[in-house]
Structure formats: C-alpha cells, structure tokens
C-alpha cells in the first residue's frame, strides 16, 4: 500500500517520462504544486506521481506504469469532484487536462469531447452553431465525470440528462486496453456508463448528441428574506405548469459581491429564483410574471448565449466545499417552510447556498432502464456549502447535514452522486438501486476485476 511519502525508483520514472507525450510531475518538481491542486480547497493531498497525459496512449502507459509500480490510481478530469477523488496521497494521478479538444459536428448533430475537457470547452465549441447538449451549471465542471455520473443541468428538462445524450465512449481499461462502446458494441458497458461514473475505465473521449438551441434567456430575481416562503411557493407553483423549455431553481444565500448587487445588500441573506429558458426573454417574463409582480429588490433579466449563461455562476476555485442532495417526491408547503428556515440559519461569513432545483420534463420522461432511480423526482434540494476559513468547517458541514435531514420525510433513498461527497457505501448502493448495483458490479468485474478504479463513488466487482 502506497503512503503519502511513497517514492518511485528513478529508472521507473525515467521510463514513464520517455513513454509519455505529456508531462510527469513528482514532489519537488516545478509545476507539481499546481498540478496537485483541485477545485475543493479542503483537499490537500500529495500524489507520488502525476502523469499529465496528452493522448490515449499516454493514458494506457500511465495506467500500466501505476499497476506495475503498485501505486493506487486516481483519475483527474475537470478536478471538480467535491470529495476530491481525483487526487490521492502517495499514488498516481492520471491527469487528463491536456486532452481537452472538442469537435462539434452540426451536420450530424454530434460532438466529440476529449476526457479532460470542461463545460467551457464544450459550450464554446458548440455556441457558433447554435447547438448544445445538457451541461453542468458552471463552466469549470469536467465533461467526463459529469456525463458518466448522469449529468444534471439547466437544459435537462428539455434535452434530458447528459448521459441520455451519450452516443459512444472510448475508454482505457485497468489492463491498459482501449475499448469503444455504444448501444450496439459492448452494450452492457454502455448501459453502465449511464450513471456508473469512472468505475469501468478512463474515458478518453465521449460522443454526445447535440440539439438546436437558437435562443436562450434567464431571469434571476432576489427578494428580502422575510418573503422567502411565499417566493419559494410561487416558484414551485410556476414550475408545476412550466414547459420543458424552462429550468432553474429557488435559492437562499448571502447576496454575492457582484456588480448587479447593491452595496448595502452584499453579504446579507436574500431569497432568489433563477429561471433559464430556451426561448426569448419576453416569453420568460410572461412565464415568471407572478414573481415579477412581487417586486424583487434585484433583477437580472436578459437574452443570453447559453455558453455565457454557463459562466455566470462559476464558483471560484480554492474555497472549501461540502455538498449534498436529496431528491424529493413532493415539495409541499411544510417542506418549503423547513427549506426557508434552514436558509435563514446559513452561517455568517460563508457563501453557503440552499437550493431547490426543478426536475421533471425530459428527465422524468426519459429512459427508465438506466441505473438512475432518482430521475423520477420532481424536485431536488441541494445544500451547497462553500467557505474560506477552516475554523468554519464543522458548522458548515453540520448545516449541510441538517438541511438534508429537514427534507428526508419527502426524499427518495437515491440521489445523483455527482452532487454529493463521500457518504458511504449504503448511499452509493441506494442511489443505483440494489438490482442495478448488482448488475453494475458484474460489469465492473468484467472490466476492472481488481477494482483499480476505486477512488470514486465505488462499485465493487461482483464476486
């Protein structure tokens, strides 16, 4: 078992450097500190080796090197994992960030995305053609982990989950072999990639379905916190009848230090609603008219390119992060009251958000056979804690746990695992469903029987 102080023989490292078109970093190398840093500032781990791969062959060579050296192996795409599973003490990090090419094909309405690309790479490549596929809610999320974990974002009610739009994948297996999978070639592996994450290999490229998206608009409205229950109820009621073109959420948060926020409101708690709409802003205003009528203290309402919308809520790297989520079968008034009460208790000095996203639409109506039992839920409550001071660690984590507990009476056992950190094996099994988990375990046994790719929401190989 490797330790944080693991060293690798110089001869083995020299061989890896020679084999890779990309770069290799070990402790003490210039660039090592930057290479080991990820989005969540709570994670401070020191790998023995970081292999920044430039090609699929690099990935294969790195995986084989790690196995021969007896190093545990983690895989880094966008580096956005809240649990920090993409970096590991004393092990090998297979870093895909150099592999970020995106090729959009509007004629065939597909896009090919390399394994290290972020949403920003994907969205900017598609924007000139006025096409898109479901992406995450910020531009810095890695496409690979996002899609393979299921993929929930602003366009999901219209276009389905990101994984619903997965057409093919190229993987490097734990044996260093290249495999390609789609609905006809290795269909059981293809099924497993619809939510099973990085358990089955390193995704070096994904091919995704594109959709026409000629118009996009958004409306972000903020209100005084005393109005929160009425605002959230109004948002919920609008969502119940909204067309699938509408996405968004209700949120409770400290007002951010942004140019659109009056100085006297910065840092003060506000209740907000965010609508996204695959259409013109005039139609969105009509859809959200009941909330406009309530007199928001801040309005940001505009037509906007989808790629620009994706950048609006980027959370800065380096903050301390702790998230979780509960998928709800209903969001009744009692749950709304608890949601708002918990929002009012957001600890001062943090940037914690209490968010309720509308689901339904193409998510609930989409394929039911994939290992995603949470997709039927009409709502998800997503407590999202970010903060700077390590002294706030315990109260921020406790606030998230309490926010989850508040809505448990209406929650499914299953959740979208990209929204949560390390919450134990039972949470993982429940989020796939026991029957799906057994089936996923059989796929895992076929492609990674030694559980090499285990630093994730792990699926254990079936015996």
Coordinates of C-alpha atoms in Angstrom, one line a residue:
X1 CA 0.0 0.0 0.0
X2 CA 1.4 3.4 -1.0
X3 CA 1.8 6.1 1.6
X4 CA 2.0 9.9 1.3
X5 CA 5.8 9.6 1.3
X6 CA 5.9 7.0 -1.4
X7 CA 8.8 7.4 -3.8
X8 CA 9.2 5.7 -7.2
X9 CA 12.6 4.4 -8.4
X10 CA 14.3 6.8 -10.8
X11 CA 14.5 4.2 -13.5
X12 CA 10.8 3.6 -13.5
X13 CA 10.1 7.4 -13.6
X14 CA 12.5 7.8 -16.5
X15 CA 10.7 5.1 -18.4
X16 CA 7.3 6.8 -17.8
X17 CA 8.7 10.2 -18.9
X18 CA 10.0 8.5 -22.0
X19 CA 6.7 6.8 -22.7
X20 CA 4.5 9.9 -22.3
X21 CA 3.9 12.7 -24.9
X22 CA 2.7 14.7 -21.9
X23 CA 4.5 15.6 -18.7
X24 CA 5.3 13.8 -15.4
X25 CA 5.5 15.5 -12.1
X26 CA 6.8 14.3 -8.7
X27 CA 7.2 16.1 -5.4
X28 CA 9.8 18.9 -5.8
X29 CA 9.3 19.3 -9.5
X30 CA 8.4 22.8 -10.8
X31 CA 4.7 22.6 -11.5
X32 CA 3.9 19.8 -9.0
X33 CA 2.1 22.1 -6.5
X34 CA -0.2 23.5 -9.2
X35 CA -0.7 20.1 -10.7
X36 CA -2.0 18.6 -7.4
X37 CA -4.4 21.4 -6.6
X38 CA -8.1 20.8 -7.3
X39 CA -11.3 22.8 -7.0
X40 CA -12.1 22.0 -3.4
X41 CA -9.7 23.8 -1.1
X42 CA -10.4 21.3 1.7
X43 CA -8.5 18.6 -0.2
X44 CA -4.7 18.8 0.3
X45 CA -3.2 15.6 -1.0
X46 CA 0.3 14.8 -2.3
X47 CA 0.5 12.2 -5.0
X48 CA 3.7 10.3 -5.6
X49 CA 3.4 10.8 -9.4
X50 CA 1.1 13.0 -11.6
X51 CA 1.0 11.9 -15.2
X52 CA -0.4 14.7 -17.4
X53 CA -1.5 12.7 -20.4
X54 CA -1.7 14.1 -23.9
X55 CA -3.0 11.1 -25.8
X56 CA -5.0 7.9 -25.2
X57 CA -1.7 6.0 -25.5
X58 CA -0.3 8.2 -22.6
X59 CA -3.3 7.1 -20.5
X60 CA -2.7 3.5 -21.3
X61 CA 1.0 3.8 -20.5
X62 CA 0.3 5.6 -17.2
X63 CA -2.2 3.1 -16.0
X64 CA 0.2 0.2 -16.8
X65 CA 3.0 2.1 -15.0
X66 CA 0.9 2.6 -11.9
X67 CA -0.1 -1.0 -11.7
X68 CA 3.5 -2.2 -12.2
X69 CA 4.7 0.2 -9.5
X70 CA 2.0 -0.9 -7.1
X71 CA 0.5 2.6 -6.9
X72 CA -3.1 3.3 -6.2
X73 CA -4.5 5.2 -9.2
X74 CA -6.9 8.2 -9.3
X75 CA -8.2 9.9 -12.5
X76 CA -8.5 13.6 -12.9
X77 CA -10.7 15.2 -15.5
X78 CA -12.0 18.7 -14.5
X79 CA -10.9 18.3 -10.9
X80 CA -14.4 19.4 -9.7
X81 CA -15.2 16.3 -7.5
X82 CA -16.4 17.6 -4.2
X83 CA -14.9 14.5 -2.5
X84 CA -11.6 15.1 -4.0
X85 CA -11.4 11.6 -5.5
X86 CA -9.3 12.8 -8.4
X87 CA -6.2 13.2 -6.3
X88 CA -4.7 10.7 -3.9
X89 CA -1.9 10.7 -1.3
X90 CA 1.1 8.6 -2.3
X91 CA -0.4 7.3 -5.5
X92 CA -0.6 8.0 -9.2
X93 CA -2.9 10.7 -10.7
X94 CA -3.8 10.1 -14.3
X95 CA -4.4 13.8 -15.3
X96 CA -6.4 14.3 -18.5
X97 CA -6.4 18.1 -18.5
X98 CA -4.2 18.3 -21.6
X99 CA -6.8 16.2 -23.5
X100 CA -9.5 18.9 -23.9
X101 CA -10.2 19.0 -27.6
X102 CA -13.9 19.3 -28.6
X103 CA -15.1 18.8 -32.2
X104 CA -18.7 19.8 -32.9
X105 CA -20.4 18.3 -36.0
X106 CA -23.6 20.3 -36.5
X107 CA -24.4 18.4 -39.8
X108 CA -24.8 15.1 -37.9
X109 CA -25.7 16.9 -34.6
X110 CA -23.0 15.2 -32.6
X111 CA -19.9 16.4 -30.6
X112 CA -16.8 14.5 -29.7
X113 CA -15.3 15.6 -26.4
X114 CA -11.9 14.5 -25.0
X115 CA -11.7 13.3 -21.5
X116 CA -10.1 16.4 -19.9
X117 CA -12.5 18.9 -21.4
X118 CA -14.6 21.2 -19.2
X119 CA -18.1 22.5 -19.9
X120 CA -16.5 25.8 -21.0
X121 CA -14.6 23.9 -23.8
X122 CA -17.8 22.1 -24.8
X123 CA -20.2 25.0 -24.7
X124 CA -17.8 27.4 -26.6
X125 CA -17.2 24.9 -29.4
X126 CA -21.0 24.4 -29.9
X127 CA -22.1 28.1 -29.5
X128 CA -21.2 29.2 -33.0
X129 CA -23.6 26.7 -34.5
X130 CA -26.4 27.5 -32.0
X131 CA -26.4 23.9 -30.8
X132 CA -25.9 22.5 -27.3
X133 CA -26.3 19.4 -25.1
X134 CA -27.1 19.2 -21.4
X135 CA -24.2 20.5 -19.5
X136 CA -23.5 21.3 -15.9
X137 CA -24.5 24.6 -14.2
X138 CA -21.0 26.1 -14.2
X139 CA -18.3 26.2 -16.9
X140 CA -15.5 24.7 -14.9
X141 CA -17.1 21.2 -14.4
X142 CA -15.3 18.4 -16.2
X143 CA -17.4 16.9 -19.0
X144 CA -16.2 13.3 -18.5
X145 CA -17.1 12.8 -14.8
X146 CA -20.3 14.9 -15.3
X147 CA -21.7 12.8 -18.1
X148 CA -20.7 9.4 -16.8
X149 CA -22.2 10.3 -13.4
X150 CA -25.6 11.1 -15.1
X151 CA -25.3 14.8 -15.8
X152 CA -27.8 17.2 -14.4
X153 CA -28.0 20.8 -15.7
X154 CA -30.1 23.7 -16.9
X155 CA -31.2 22.0 -20.1
X156 CA -32.1 18.7 -18.7
X157 CA -35.9 19.3 -18.7
X158 CA -35.7 20.0 -22.4
X159 CA -32.9 17.6 -23.6
X160 CA -32.7 15.0 -20.9
X161 CA -29.8 14.2 -18.6
X162 CA -26.3 14.5 -20.2
X163 CA -26.0 10.7 -20.1
X164 CA -29.2 10.4 -22.1
X165 CA -27.3 12.1 -24.9
X166 CA -24.3 9.8 -24.7
X167 CA -23.8 8.1 -28.1
X168 CA -20.4 6.4 -27.6
X169 CA -17.4 6.4 -25.4
X170 CA -13.7 5.4 -25.7
X171 CA -12.1 4.0 -22.5
X172 CA -8.7 2.8 -21.3
X173 CA -9.3 -0.2 -19.1
X174 CA -7.5 -1.3 -16.0
X175 CA -5.4 -3.5 -18.2
X176 CA -4.4 -0.6 -20.4
X177 CA -6.5 -1.7 -23.3
X178 CA -8.6 0.7 -25.5
X179 CA -12.2 -0.2 -25.8
X180 CA -15.0 1.6 -27.6
X181 CA -18.7 1.2 -26.6
X182 CA -22.1 2.3 -27.8
X183 CA -25.6 0.9 -27.8
X184 CA -24.5 -1.9 -30.1
X185 CA -20.9 -2.5 -29.2
X186 CA -20.4 -3.7 -25.6
X187 CA -24.0 -2.6 -24.8
X188 CA -23.7 -3.7 -21.1
X189 CA -20.7 -1.5 -20.6
X190 CA -22.6 1.3 -22.4
X191 CA -25.5 0.9 -20.0
X192 CA -23.2 1.1 -17.0
X193 CA -21.8 4.4 -18.2
X194 CA -25.2 6.0 -17.7
X195 CA -24.6 6.9 -14.1
X196 CA -21.9 4.5 -13.1
X197 CA -19.1 7.1 -13.3
X198 CA -15.4 6.3 -13.7
X199 CA -15.6 2.8 -12.3
X200 CA -15.0 0.9 -15.6
X201 CA -12.1 2.7 -17.2
X202 CA -10.6 6.1 -18.1
X203 CA -12.8 7.9 -20.6
X204 CA -10.5 9.4 -23.2
X205 CA -13.4 10.6 -25.4
X206 CA -17.2 10.8 -25.4
X207 CA -19.5 11.4 -28.3
X208 CA -22.7 13.3 -27.4
X209 CA -25.9 14.1 -29.2
X210 CA -26.5 17.8 -30.0
X211 CA -29.7 19.8 -30.1
X212 CA -30.7 23.0 -31.8
X213 CA -30.7 25.9 -29.3
X214 CA -31.3 29.1 -31.2
X215 CA -32.3 31.2 -28.2
X216 CA -31.6 31.3 -24.5
X217 CA -32.7 33.7 -21.8
X218 CA -32.5 33.9 -18.0
X219 CA -34.1 35.8 -15.1
X220 CA -32.5 36.0 -11.7
X221 CA -34.7 37.7 -9.1
X222 CA -33.8 38.4 -5.5
X223 CA -36.2 39.3 -2.6
X224 CA -35.9 40.1 1.1
X225 CA -35.5 37.0 3.2
X226 CA -38.8 37.7 5.1
X227 CA -40.6 37.0 1.8
X228 CA -38.8 33.6 1.3
X229 CA -41.7 31.1 2.0
X230 CA -44.1 33.0 -0.3
X231 CA -41.4 33.4 -3.0
X232 CA -40.4 29.7 -2.9
X233 CA -44.1 28.6 -3.0
X234 CA -44.7 30.9 -6.0
X235 CA -41.7 29.5 -7.8
X236 CA -42.8 25.9 -7.0
X237 CA -46.3 26.6 -8.4
X238 CA -44.9 28.2 -11.6
X239 CA -42.6 25.1 -12.1
X240 CA -45.6 22.7 -11.8
X241 CA -47.0 24.0 -15.1
X242 CA -43.9 25.2 -16.8
X243 CA -43.0 23.9 -20.3
X244 CA -39.9 21.7 -20.6
X245 CA -38.0 24.7 -22.1
X246 CA -37.9 26.1 -18.5
X247 CA -35.2 25.2 -15.9
X248 CA -34.0 26.8 -12.8
X249 CA -34.2 26.8 -9.0
X250 CA -35.1 28.7 -5.9
X251 CA -32.3 29.6 -3.6
X252 CA -31.4 31.2 -0.3
X253 CA -28.0 32.7 0.0
X254 CA -25.9 35.7 1.1
X255 CA -26.0 38.3 -1.7
X256 CA -22.7 38.0 -3.6
X257 CA -20.3 40.9 -4.2
X258 CA -21.3 41.3 -7.8
X259 CA -21.8 44.5 -9.9
X260 CA -25.5 43.8 -10.1
X261 CA -25.9 43.7 -6.3
X262 CA -26.4 47.0 -4.4
X263 CA -23.6 47.6 -2.0
X264 CA -26.0 47.7 1.0
X265 CA -27.2 44.1 0.2
X266 CA -23.8 42.4 -0.2
X267 CA -23.4 39.7 2.3
X268 CA -27.0 39.9 3.6
X269 CA -29.3 36.9 3.2
X270 CA -31.6 37.1 0.2
X271 CA -34.1 34.7 -1.3
X272 CA -33.7 34.2 -5.0
X273 CA -35.2 32.5 -8.0
X274 CA -33.4 31.7 -11.2
X275 CA -35.2 30.8 -14.4
X276 CA -33.5 29.6 -17.5
X277 CA -35.5 29.4 -20.7
X278 CA -34.8 28.0 -24.2
X279 CA -36.5 31.0 -25.8
X280 CA -36.7 34.8 -25.8
X281 CA -36.7 36.9 -22.7
X282 CA -40.2 38.3 -23.4
X283 CA -41.7 34.9 -23.1
X284 CA -39.8 34.2 -20.0
X285 CA -41.1 37.4 -18.4
X286 CA -44.6 36.2 -19.1
X287 CA -44.0 32.8 -17.6
X288 CA -42.5 34.3 -14.4
X289 CA -45.0 37.1 -14.2
X290 CA -46.2 36.2 -10.6
X291 CA -42.7 36.6 -9.2
X292 CA -42.0 39.9 -11.1
X293 CA -45.3 41.2 -9.6
X294 CA -43.8 40.6 -6.1
X295 CA -41.3 43.4 -6.5
X296 CA -37.8 41.9 -6.5
X297 CA -35.0 44.0 -5.0
X298 CA -32.6 42.8 -7.7
X299 CA -33.4 41.8 -11.2
X300 CA -31.1 40.3 -13.8
X301 CA -33.2 39.5 -16.8
X302 CA -31.7 39.1 -20.3
X303 CA -31.4 37.2 -23.5
X304 CA -28.1 35.4 -23.2
X305 CA -25.9 32.9 -25.1
X306 CA -26.0 29.5 -23.4
X307 CA -22.2 29.5 -23.1
X308 CA -22.3 32.8 -21.3
X309 CA -25.1 31.6 -19.0
X310 CA -22.9 28.7 -18.1
X311 CA -20.2 31.1 -16.8
X312 CA -22.5 33.3 -14.7
X313 CA -22.5 31.2 -11.6
X314 CA -18.9 29.8 -11.7
X315 CA -17.8 29.3 -8.1
X316 CA -14.1 30.3 -7.6
X317 CA -11.6 27.5 -7.1
X318 CA -9.8 27.1 -3.8
X319 CA -12.8 27.6 -1.5
X320 CA -13.7 24.9 1.0
X321 CA -16.6 22.8 -0.3
X322 CA -19.1 20.4 1.2
X323 CA -22.3 19.5 -0.7
X324 CA -25.1 17.0 -0.6
X325 CA -28.6 16.5 -2.1
X326 CA -32.0 14.9 -1.5
X327 CA -34.3 14.1 -4.4
X328 CA -37.9 14.7 -3.4
X329 CA -41.2 13.0 -4.3
X330 CA -43.0 16.2 -3.5
X331 CA -42.2 19.8 -2.3
X332 CA -45.3 20.6 -0.1
X333 CA -45.7 23.8 2.0
X334 CA -44.3 22.1 5.1
X335 CA -41.1 21.2 3.2
X336 CA -40.9 24.8 1.8
X337 CA -41.1 26.2 5.3
X338 CA -38.3 23.9 6.5
X339 CA -36.2 24.8 3.4
X340 CA -36.6 28.5 4.2
X341 CA -36.0 28.1 7.9
X342 CA -32.7 26.3 7.2
X343 CA -31.8 29.0 4.7
X344 CA -32.2 31.7 7.4
X345 CA -29.7 29.8 9.5
X346 CA -26.9 29.9 6.9
X347 CA -23.7 30.7 9.0
X348 CA -22.4 34.2 8.7
X349 CA -19.1 34.6 6.9
X350 CA -19.8 31.7 4.4
X351 CA -21.1 31.6 0.9
X352 CA -23.4 28.7 1.6
X353 CA -26.4 28.3 -0.7
X354 CA -29.7 26.4 0.0
X355 CA -31.0 25.5 -3.5
X356 CA -34.1 23.6 -4.8
X357 CA -33.9 22.7 -8.5
X358 CA -37.0 21.9 -10.5
X359 CA -36.7 18.5 -12.2
X360 CA -39.3 16.6 -14.3
X361 CA -39.7 17.2 -18.0
X362 CA -37.4 15.1 -20.2
X363 CA -35.6 13.8 -17.1
X364 CA -38.6 12.0 -15.7
X365 CA -39.9 11.1 -19.2
X366 CA -36.5 9.8 -20.4
X367 CA -35.1 6.2 -20.4
X368 CA -36.2 4.3 -17.3
X369 CA -33.8 1.4 -17.7
X370 CA -30.6 3.2 -16.6
X371 CA -29.2 3.0 -13.1
X372 CA -30.7 6.4 -12.1
X373 CA -33.8 5.8 -9.9
X374 CA -33.6 9.4 -8.7
X375 CA -34.6 10.8 -12.1
X376 CA -38.3 10.5 -11.4
X377 CA -38.2 13.1 -8.6
X378 CA -39.8 16.4 -9.4
X379 CA -37.5 18.4 -7.1
X380 CA -34.0 18.2 -5.7
X381 CA -32.8 20.1 -2.6
X382 CA -29.1 20.7 -2.9
X383 CA -27.4 22.3 0.1
X384 CA -24.2 23.7 -1.3
X385 CA -21.6 24.9 1.2
X386 CA -18.6 27.0 0.3
X387 CA -16.4 29.0 2.7
X388 CA -12.8 30.2 3.3
X389 CA -11.9 29.8 6.9
X390 CA -11.0 26.3 8.1
X391 CA -12.5 27.3 11.5
X392 CA -15.9 27.1 9.8
X393 CA -15.5 23.5 8.7
X394 CA -17.7 21.9 11.3
X395 CA -20.5 24.3 11.3
X396 CA -20.7 24.4 7.5
X397 CA -20.8 20.6 7.3
X398 CA -23.3 20.4 10.1
X399 CA -25.5 22.9 8.3
X400 CA -25.5 20.7 5.1
X401 CA -26.3 17.6 7.1
X402 CA -29.2 19.4 8.9
X403 CA -30.5 20.7 5.6
X404 CA -30.6 17.1 4.3
X405 CA -32.4 15.9 7.4
X406 CA -35.1 18.6 7.1
X407 CA -36.4 17.2 3.8
X408 CA -35.8 13.5 4.4
X409 CA -39.6 12.8 5.0
X410 CA -40.2 13.6 1.3
X411 CA -37.0 12.2 -0.1
X412 CA -36.1 9.1 -2.2
X413 CA -33.2 6.9 -0.9
X414 CA -31.5 7.5 -4.2
X415 CA -29.5 10.7 -5.2
X416 CA -27.4 12.0 -8.1
X417 CA -24.0 11.1 -6.9
X418 CA -22.2 14.0 -8.6
X419 CA -23.9 16.3 -6.1
X420 CA -22.5 14.5 -3.0
X421 CA -19.2 13.8 -1.4
X422 CA -18.2 10.6 0.4
X423 CA -21.4 9.5 2.2
X424 CA -20.7 5.8 2.5
X425 CA -21.4 2.6 0.6
X426 CA -25.1 2.4 1.5
X427 CA -25.7 5.8 -0.1
X428 CA -24.0 4.6 -3.3
X429 CA -26.0 1.4 -3.4
X430 CA -29.3 3.2 -2.7
X431 CA -28.5 5.7 -5.4
X432 CA -28.3 3.0 -8.1
X433 CA -30.9 0.7 -6.6
X434 CA -29.8 -2.8 -5.3
X435 CA -30.7 -4.6 -8.5
X436 CA -28.8 -2.1 -10.7
X437 CA -25.9 -2.2 -8.3
X438 CA -25.6 -5.9 -8.7
X439 CA -25.7 -5.5 -12.5
X440 CA -23.1 -2.7 -12.3
X441 CA -20.9 -5.0 -10.2
X442 CA -21.0 -7.6 -12.9
X443 CA -19.8 -5.0 -15.5
X444 CA -17.1 -3.9 -13.0
X445 CA -15.9 -7.5 -12.6
X446 CA -15.6 -7.8 -16.4
X447 CA -13.6 -4.6 -17.0
X448 CA -11.9 -3.9 -13.6
X449 CA -11.9 -7.1 -11.5
X450 CA -9.2 -5.8 -9.2
X451 CA -11.1 -2.5 -8.5
X452 CA -8.2 -0.4 -9.7
X453 CA -10.5 2.5 -10.4
X454 CA -11.9 2.7 -6.9
X455 CA -11.3 6.3 -5.9
X456 CA -14.9 7.4 -6.8
X457 CA -18.4 6.5 -5.8
X458 CA -17.2 3.0 -5.9
X459 CA -19.0 0.0 -7.4
X460 CA -17.4 -3.2 -6.1
X461 CA -16.7 -6.0 -8.6
X462 CA -19.3 -8.8 -8.3
X463 CA -17.8 -12.0 -6.8

